Amino acid sequence: MEKMKADIVEVFKLPLEEKKAFAQLPNSLEGYGQAFVVSDDQQLDWADMLYLVTRPLQSRNIDLWPAQPPTFRDSLSCYSMELKGVAGTLLEVMAKNLGVAPEEFSTIFQDQPQGVRINYYPPCPRADEVLGLSPHTDGSGLTLLLQVTDVEGLHIRKGGNWFPVKPLPGALIANIGDIIEILSNGVYKSIEHRAIINAKEERLSIATFHGISEDSVIGPLAEIVKGYKPKYVSMSYREFMKTYFSTKLEGRRLMESLKL
C-alpha cells in the first residue's frame, strides 16, 4: 500500500506532455483524462483521473500504464492482486449475511473484473465553488478506496446530510456499489459520496472497483426475493454499465430509476 501511494504521487508529478502518452483514446474511459463527460457545456469536476483495467490480466492495456516511475507497473499489479483477495473475503461474508450460498456469489463475481481510478485533486483558492467528484454511487459491486494523502475530502451522505470520512493510516474504505444493492434487493445499499476540494493542499486517492462477469444478469437474487417483491428491474451487465457511463453523475438518480 505504501509503495502504491508513493508511485501515485510520482505519476501526477509528471509533466503534462508525458501524461499525454497514456491519455484516453476517443470513446474510451481507460487512460488519463476525465469521466462522465456527456456534454460540451457541463461543468467538469476539479480533478485529474487515470483509469486502468487491472483484471482479468488479458484485459490489461499496458501501453496506458505509466512507465514512470519505473516501479509503478509492478506496484499496481501487486496491489490489484492483494485487493482481489480482500474483496473476495468481504463478498463471502456478505453472502453469508444475506443467507445466500457463497458459491452463488462467487459465480456472479467470477474472476472479479477489476479496474482502478486514480484521482488527483489539486488545491483551488475558490474551493467552495467546485467539486472534485460530483455526488454519485459506484456502478461496481464493491469498491475499495485507499486515501493516498491524509487530506480530508471524501464525504458520504446519510439522512440528507454530508459527513466527512477521515483518512486512517493503513486502512481501506469499503463502498457498497449499485450492483450489490440490486442483487441484495436493497438489503445492502450503495453509498452516495462526493469529493470536495481543499483550498491549499492537494489530495490523491485510488479507488479499486470489483465488478461481475460480463455475461451476468443484474437483478435481485432469487434466494433473497423468495416470498417478497423484487424492488429493482433486471438487466444485462452490459446494458447496466452502458446506462451508468452515459449518465451524468447525479447522486442516486440512476438507482432510483431502476426501482420497480
Short mmCIF file of C-alpha atoms in Angstrom, two decimals:
data_model
loop_
_atom_site.label_atom_id
_atom_site.label_comp_id
_atom_site.label_asym_id
_atom_site.label_seq_id
_atom_site.Cartn_x
_atom_site.Cartn_y
_atom_site.Cartn_z
CA MET A 1 0.00 0.00 0.00
CA GLU A 2 2.78 2.43 0.88
CA LYS A 3 4.65 1.70 -2.35
CA MET A 4 1.45 2.18 -4.36
CA LYS A 5 0.84 5.53 -2.68
CA ALA A 6 4.39 6.72 -3.32
CA ASP A 7 4.20 5.77 -7.00
CA ILE A 8 0.84 7.51 -7.47
CA VAL A 9 2.31 10.74 -6.14
CA GLU A 10 5.15 10.48 -8.69
CA VAL A 11 2.77 9.77 -11.59
CA PHE A 12 0.91 13.04 -11.09
CA LYS A 13 4.19 14.96 -10.82
CA LEU A 14 4.97 14.04 -14.42
CA PRO A 15 4.88 16.89 -16.97
CA LEU A 16 1.67 17.14 -18.97
CA GLU A 17 3.45 16.09 -22.17
CA GLU A 18 4.47 12.80 -20.53
CA LYS A 19 0.94 12.22 -19.24
CA LYS A 20 -0.40 12.62 -22.76
CA ALA A 21 1.46 9.41 -23.66
CA PHE A 22 -1.19 7.47 -21.71
CA ALA A 23 -4.17 9.75 -22.40
CA GLN A 24 -7.64 8.39 -23.03
CA LEU A 25 -8.44 7.42 -26.58
CA PRO A 26 -11.70 8.64 -28.20
CA ASN A 27 -14.79 6.85 -26.84
CA SER A 28 -12.74 5.13 -24.14
CA LEU A 29 -12.72 5.58 -20.37
CA GLU A 30 -9.30 3.98 -19.90
CA GLY A 31 -6.28 6.22 -19.60
CA TYR A 32 -5.54 9.73 -18.34
CA GLY A 33 -8.37 12.25 -18.60
CA GLN A 34 -11.93 12.71 -17.33
CA ALA A 35 -15.03 10.56 -16.87
CA PHE A 36 -18.79 11.11 -17.18
CA VAL A 37 -18.41 13.84 -19.78
CA VAL A 38 -21.78 13.85 -21.52
CA SER A 39 -21.94 17.46 -22.75
CA ASP A 40 -19.61 20.17 -24.05
CA ASP A 41 -21.42 22.60 -21.76
CA GLN A 42 -21.22 20.78 -18.43
CA GLN A 43 -19.00 21.91 -15.58
CA LEU A 44 -16.22 19.36 -15.14
CA ASP A 45 -15.03 18.02 -11.81
CA TRP A 46 -11.90 19.68 -10.37
CA ALA A 47 -9.71 16.61 -10.76
CA ASP A 48 -7.35 14.63 -12.95
CA MET A 49 -8.05 10.93 -13.36
CA LEU A 50 -6.17 7.87 -14.53
CA TYR A 51 -8.44 4.87 -15.11
CA LEU A 52 -6.89 1.45 -15.80
CA VAL A 53 -8.30 -2.06 -16.19
CA THR A 54 -6.30 -4.36 -13.91
CA ARG A 55 -8.21 -7.68 -14.10
CA PRO A 56 -8.65 -10.02 -15.86
CA LEU A 57 -4.99 -10.00 -16.76
CA GLN A 58 -5.59 -10.40 -20.50
CA SER A 59 -7.67 -7.19 -20.48
CA ARG A 60 -4.77 -5.01 -19.36
CA ASN A 61 -3.60 -2.38 -21.83
CA ILE A 62 -0.06 -1.93 -20.58
CA ASP A 63 0.54 0.88 -23.08
CA LEU A 64 -1.71 3.03 -20.89
CA TRP A 65 0.12 2.10 -17.68
CA PRO A 66 2.65 4.86 -16.92
CA ALA A 67 6.26 3.72 -17.41
CA GLN A 68 7.42 6.30 -14.87
CA PRO A 69 8.18 5.89 -12.07
CA PRO A 70 9.82 2.57 -13.09
CA THR A 71 8.17 0.71 -10.19
CA PHE A 72 4.60 1.84 -10.96
CA ARG A 73 3.54 -1.12 -13.10
CA ASP A 74 4.81 -3.72 -10.65
CA SER A 75 3.30 -1.84 -7.71
CA LEU A 76 -0.13 -1.67 -9.35
CA SER A 77 -0.01 -5.32 -10.42
CA CYS A 78 0.79 -6.49 -6.87
CA TYR A 79 -1.71 -4.08 -5.31
CA SER A 80 -4.54 -5.24 -7.59
CA MET A 81 -3.84 -8.89 -6.74
CA GLU A 82 -3.91 -8.21 -3.00
CA LEU A 83 -7.17 -6.26 -3.26
CA LYS A 84 -8.76 -9.09 -5.22
CA GLY A 85 -8.18 -11.24 -2.12
CA VAL A 86 -9.63 -8.61 0.23
CA ALA A 87 -12.71 -8.19 -1.98
CA GLY A 88 -13.20 -11.96 -2.17
CA THR A 89 -13.22 -12.24 1.62
CA LEU A 90 -15.71 -9.38 2.01
CA LEU A 91 -18.02 -10.81 -0.67
CA GLU A 92 -18.02 -14.17 1.08
CA VAL A 93 -19.01 -12.55 4.38
CA MET A 94 -21.77 -10.53 2.68
CA ALA A 95 -23.16 -13.68 1.05
CA LYS A 96 -23.39 -15.33 4.47
CA ASN A 97 -25.07 -12.24 5.92
CA LEU A 98 -27.66 -12.37 3.14
CA GLY A 99 -28.29 -16.07 3.62
CA VAL A 100 -27.05 -16.76 0.09
CA ALA A 101 -24.82 -19.71 -0.74
CA PRO A 102 -21.26 -18.34 -1.03
CA GLU A 103 -20.80 -20.22 -4.31
CA GLU A 104 -23.69 -18.24 -5.84
CA PHE A 105 -21.89 -15.00 -5.10
CA SER A 106 -18.58 -16.43 -6.29
CA THR A 107 -20.21 -17.43 -9.59
CA ILE A 108 -21.61 -13.94 -10.15
CA PHE A 109 -18.28 -12.33 -9.26
CA GLN A 110 -16.26 -14.95 -11.12
CA ASP A 111 -12.73 -13.67 -11.85
CA GLN A 112 -13.78 -10.35 -10.26
CA PRO A 113 -13.31 -7.92 -13.17
CA GLN A 114 -11.36 -5.06 -11.65
CA GLY A 115 -10.44 -1.52 -12.56
CA VAL A 116 -8.75 1.33 -10.73
CA ARG A 117 -9.48 5.02 -10.80
CA ILE A 118 -6.50 7.04 -9.57
CA ASN A 119 -7.56 10.55 -8.61
CA TYR A 120 -5.61 13.78 -8.24
CA TYR A 121 -7.46 16.73 -6.71
CA PRO A 122 -5.36 19.92 -6.99
CA PRO A 123 -5.93 22.73 -4.49
CA CYS A 124 -8.26 25.54 -5.51
CA PRO A 125 -8.36 29.00 -3.90
CA ARG A 126 -12.13 29.07 -4.53
CA ALA A 127 -12.67 25.55 -3.23
CA ASP A 128 -16.26 26.25 -2.17
CA GLU A 129 -17.24 26.80 -5.82
CA VAL A 130 -16.03 23.47 -7.25
CA LEU A 131 -16.27 19.75 -6.56
CA GLY A 132 -13.52 17.21 -7.02
CA LEU A 133 -16.06 14.49 -7.74
CA SER A 134 -19.80 15.07 -8.10
CA PRO A 135 -22.20 13.18 -5.78
CA HIS A 136 -22.77 9.64 -7.03
CA THR A 137 -22.95 5.98 -6.18
CA ASP A 138 -20.50 3.46 -7.64
CA GLY A 139 -21.65 1.27 -10.52
CA SER A 140 -19.44 -1.55 -9.26
CA GLY A 141 -20.19 -4.43 -6.93
CA LEU A 142 -17.64 -3.44 -4.31
CA THR A 143 -15.17 -0.55 -4.23
CA LEU A 144 -12.06 -0.47 -2.06
CA LEU A 145 -10.64 3.03 -1.66
CA LEU A 146 -7.14 3.93 -0.48
CA GLN A 147 -6.64 7.55 0.50
CA VAL A 148 -3.10 8.38 -0.59
CA THR A 149 -2.74 11.61 1.39
CA ASP A 150 -4.11 12.48 4.81
CA VAL A 151 -6.05 15.46 3.45
CA GLU A 152 -9.79 15.14 4.10
CA GLY A 153 -12.08 15.34 1.10
CA LEU A 154 -14.30 12.27 0.93
CA HIS A 155 -17.88 12.83 2.10
CA ILE A 156 -20.69 10.29 2.43
CA ARG A 157 -24.37 11.15 2.53
CA LYS A 158 -26.68 9.81 5.20
CA GLY A 159 -30.10 11.10 6.18
CA GLY A 160 -29.75 14.02 3.78
CA ASN A 161 -26.55 15.26 5.43
CA TRP A 162 -22.91 15.02 4.31
CA PHE A 163 -20.31 13.55 6.67
CA PRO A 164 -16.51 13.63 6.19
CA VAL A 165 -14.57 10.37 6.17
CA LYS A 166 -11.25 10.84 7.96
CA PRO A 167 -8.28 9.01 6.42
CA LEU A 168 -6.90 6.30 8.71
CA PRO A 169 -3.30 5.10 8.20
CA GLY A 170 -3.21 1.59 6.73
CA ALA A 171 -6.98 1.45 6.21
CA LEU A 172 -9.12 0.81 3.15
CA ILE A 173 -12.63 2.21 2.78
CA ALA A 174 -15.16 -0.34 1.53
CA ASN A 175 -18.02 1.11 -0.53
CA ILE A 176 -21.04 -0.97 -1.46
CA GLY A 177 -21.80 -0.44 -5.15
CA ASP A 178 -25.06 -0.35 -7.09
CA ILE A 179 -24.71 -3.96 -8.25
CA ILE A 180 -24.71 -5.36 -4.72
CA GLU A 181 -27.66 -3.14 -3.77
CA ILE A 182 -29.63 -4.63 -6.66
CA LEU A 183 -28.50 -8.22 -6.04
CA SER A 184 -29.41 -7.92 -2.34
CA ASN A 185 -32.78 -6.31 -3.20
CA GLY A 186 -31.83 -3.28 -1.14
CA VAL A 187 -30.59 -5.07 1.98
CA TYR A 188 -27.18 -3.57 1.28
CA LYS A 189 -27.34 -0.01 -0.01
CA SER A 190 -24.81 1.68 -2.25
CA ILE A 191 -23.48 4.79 -0.58
CA GLU A 192 -23.77 8.23 -2.14
CA HIS A 193 -20.46 10.05 -1.87
CA ARG A 194 -18.55 13.02 -3.23
CA ALA A 195 -15.09 14.58 -3.10
CA ILE A 196 -14.57 18.16 -2.04
CA ILE A 197 -11.52 20.31 -2.71
CA ASN A 198 -9.03 21.78 -0.27
CA ALA A 199 -8.08 25.41 -0.80
CA LYS A 200 -4.36 24.89 -0.07
CA GLU A 201 -3.47 21.20 -0.25
CA GLU A 202 -3.65 18.56 -2.96
CA ARG A 203 -5.41 15.24 -2.34
CA LEU A 204 -4.87 11.87 -4.01
CA SER A 205 -6.72 8.56 -3.81
CA ILE A 206 -7.08 5.26 -5.65
CA ALA A 207 -10.44 3.52 -5.95
CA THR A 208 -10.43 -0.15 -6.97
CA PHE A 209 -13.72 -1.36 -8.44
CA HIS A 210 -14.77 -5.03 -8.41
CA GLY A 211 -17.47 -5.98 -10.87
CA ILE A 212 -19.18 -9.10 -12.13
CA SER A 213 -18.90 -11.35 -15.13
CA GLU A 214 -19.78 -9.54 -18.37
CA ASP A 215 -22.32 -12.23 -19.23
CA SER A 216 -24.21 -11.81 -15.96
CA VAL A 217 -27.73 -10.53 -15.47
CA ILE A 218 -28.11 -7.94 -12.71
CA GLY A 219 -31.29 -8.38 -10.69
CA PRO A 220 -32.42 -9.31 -7.17
CA LEU A 221 -31.22 -12.81 -6.26
CA ALA A 222 -33.96 -15.46 -6.27
CA GLU A 223 -32.98 -16.68 -2.78
CA ILE A 224 -33.49 -13.18 -1.37
CA VAL A 225 -36.80 -12.29 -3.02
CA LYS A 226 -38.39 -15.66 -2.32
CA GLY A 227 -41.78 -14.66 -0.92
CA TYR A 228 -41.00 -10.96 -1.40
CA LYS A 229 -41.45 -8.49 -4.23
CA PRO A 230 -38.33 -7.55 -6.22
CA LYS A 231 -37.52 -3.87 -5.78
CA TYR A 232 -35.34 -3.47 -8.88
CA VAL A 233 -35.53 -4.28 -12.57
CA SER A 234 -33.26 -6.95 -14.01
CA MET A 235 -30.95 -6.22 -16.93
CA SER A 236 -27.76 -7.46 -18.51
CA TYR A 237 -24.47 -6.26 -17.06
CA ARG A 238 -23.55 -4.66 -20.39
CA GLU A 239 -26.83 -2.73 -20.51
CA PHE A 240 -26.36 -1.57 -16.93
CA MET A 241 -22.82 -0.31 -17.50
CA LYS A 242 -23.79 1.43 -20.75
CA THR A 243 -26.53 3.27 -18.86
CA TYR A 244 -24.22 4.08 -15.94
CA PHE A 245 -21.43 5.64 -18.01
CA SER A 246 -23.76 7.55 -20.33
CA THR A 247 -25.43 9.32 -17.40
CA LYS A 248 -24.06 12.42 -15.70
CA LEU A 249 -23.19 11.85 -12.06
CA GLU A 250 -26.24 12.95 -10.08
CA GLY A 251 -26.46 11.33 -6.67
CA ARG A 252 -28.75 8.31 -6.56
CA ARG A 253 -30.81 9.28 -9.62
CA LEU A 254 -29.77 6.24 -11.63
CA MET A 255 -30.59 3.81 -8.83
CA GLU A 256 -33.96 5.41 -8.26
CA SER A 257 -34.72 4.99 -11.97
CA LEU A 258 -34.09 1.23 -11.70
CA LYS A 259 -36.64 0.67 -8.95
CA LEU A 260 -39.90 -1.12 -9.72
#
